[in-house]
């Protein structure tokens, strides 16, 4: 009917309403996870580059251990340990994004710390905290924004995959992944709208975030435009 133009699920719930509400939850989780992961990663990367020495070496080895696991597997392992819920899913996804934030920002900070104005600040006795917060971190904002925008689509896919596998945000909260998982669980009862509409929503949002990430990258680095 026109009042429920996408139909209803097995329990009589409006599919359009669930897709819209599930999109709100999925976007909220993904955005907060990327913000948390990249922010902590950026601060860690600046500190690792500036302090150097043993701290930098240990940090890189720890990050290599995290990056050895696929992001989805790492998030699932973390959720098994801390339990499934809204904030635990956010934390789990943010941990999967953290190593990339550290690596990218560290590489930028390593080049910045060798510039003349940073060396001059060191010569006049500027403290490490002020050096990182006032002279190095502001120069890392552009790569931070590019990285965060690029990771939004990845976070959406991870969150949806966790919901589909049944280890994400538990019902009755609707997410796109939960809707797909519920459709597969009742595969003996054909109901294509439960698969098609959440799947299309995930695809369009991920594509949109990818285009947005490309636009942000081009804005901060015009040399890469069109590649």
mmCIF file of N, CA and C in Angstrom, residues 7 17 25 51 72 114 126 129 206 223:
data_model
loop_
_atom_site.group_PDB
_atom_site.id
_atom_site.type_symbol
_atom_site.label_atom_id
_atom_site.label_comp_id
_atom_site.label_asym_id
_atom_site.label_seq_id
_atom_site.Cartn_x
_atom_site.Cartn_y
_atom_site.Cartn_z
ATOM 1 N N UNK A 7 6.816 -2.003 1.683
ATOM 2 C CA UNK A 7 6.372 -3.246 2.289
ATOM 3 C C UNK A 7 6.748 -3.341 3.755
ATOM 4 N N UNK A 17 10.767 2.744 7.119
ATOM 5 C CA UNK A 17 11.100 3.320 8.426
ATOM 6 C C UNK A 17 12.342 2.670 9.009
ATOM 7 N N UNK A 25 21.468 5.126 12.670
ATOM 8 C CA UNK A 25 22.338 4.417 13.616
ATOM 9 C C UNK A 25 23.681 4.085 12.971
ATOM 10 N N UNK A 51 58.770 12.402 19.742
ATOM 11 C CA UNK A 51 59.571 11.790 20.808
ATOM 12 C C UNK A 51 60.629 10.870 20.215
ATOM 13 N N UNK A 72 37.814 -6.410 9.943
ATOM 14 C CA UNK A 72 36.586 -7.057 10.411
ATOM 15 C C UNK A 72 36.889 -8.099 11.475
ATOM 16 N N UNK A 114 61.660 18.419 10.938
ATOM 17 C CA UNK A 114 62.967 18.787 10.393
ATOM 18 C C UNK A 114 62.963 20.162 9.738
ATOM 19 N N UNK A 126 61.556 25.567 23.576
ATOM 20 C CA UNK A 126 60.110 25.322 23.643
ATOM 21 C C UNK A 126 59.867 23.904 24.159
ATOM 22 N N UNK A 129 55.434 19.494 24.807
ATOM 23 C CA UNK A 129 53.988 19.587 24.662
ATOM 24 C C UNK A 129 53.602 20.770 23.783
ATOM 25 N N UNK A 206 28.285 4.399 0.851
ATOM 26 C CA UNK A 206 29.728 4.141 0.732
ATOM 27 C C UNK A 206 30.295 4.846 -0.496
ATOM 28 N N UNK A 223 47.484 18.667 -7.001
ATOM 29 C CA UNK A 223 48.319 17.892 -7.919
ATOM 30 C C UNK A 223 47.723 16.515 -8.198
#
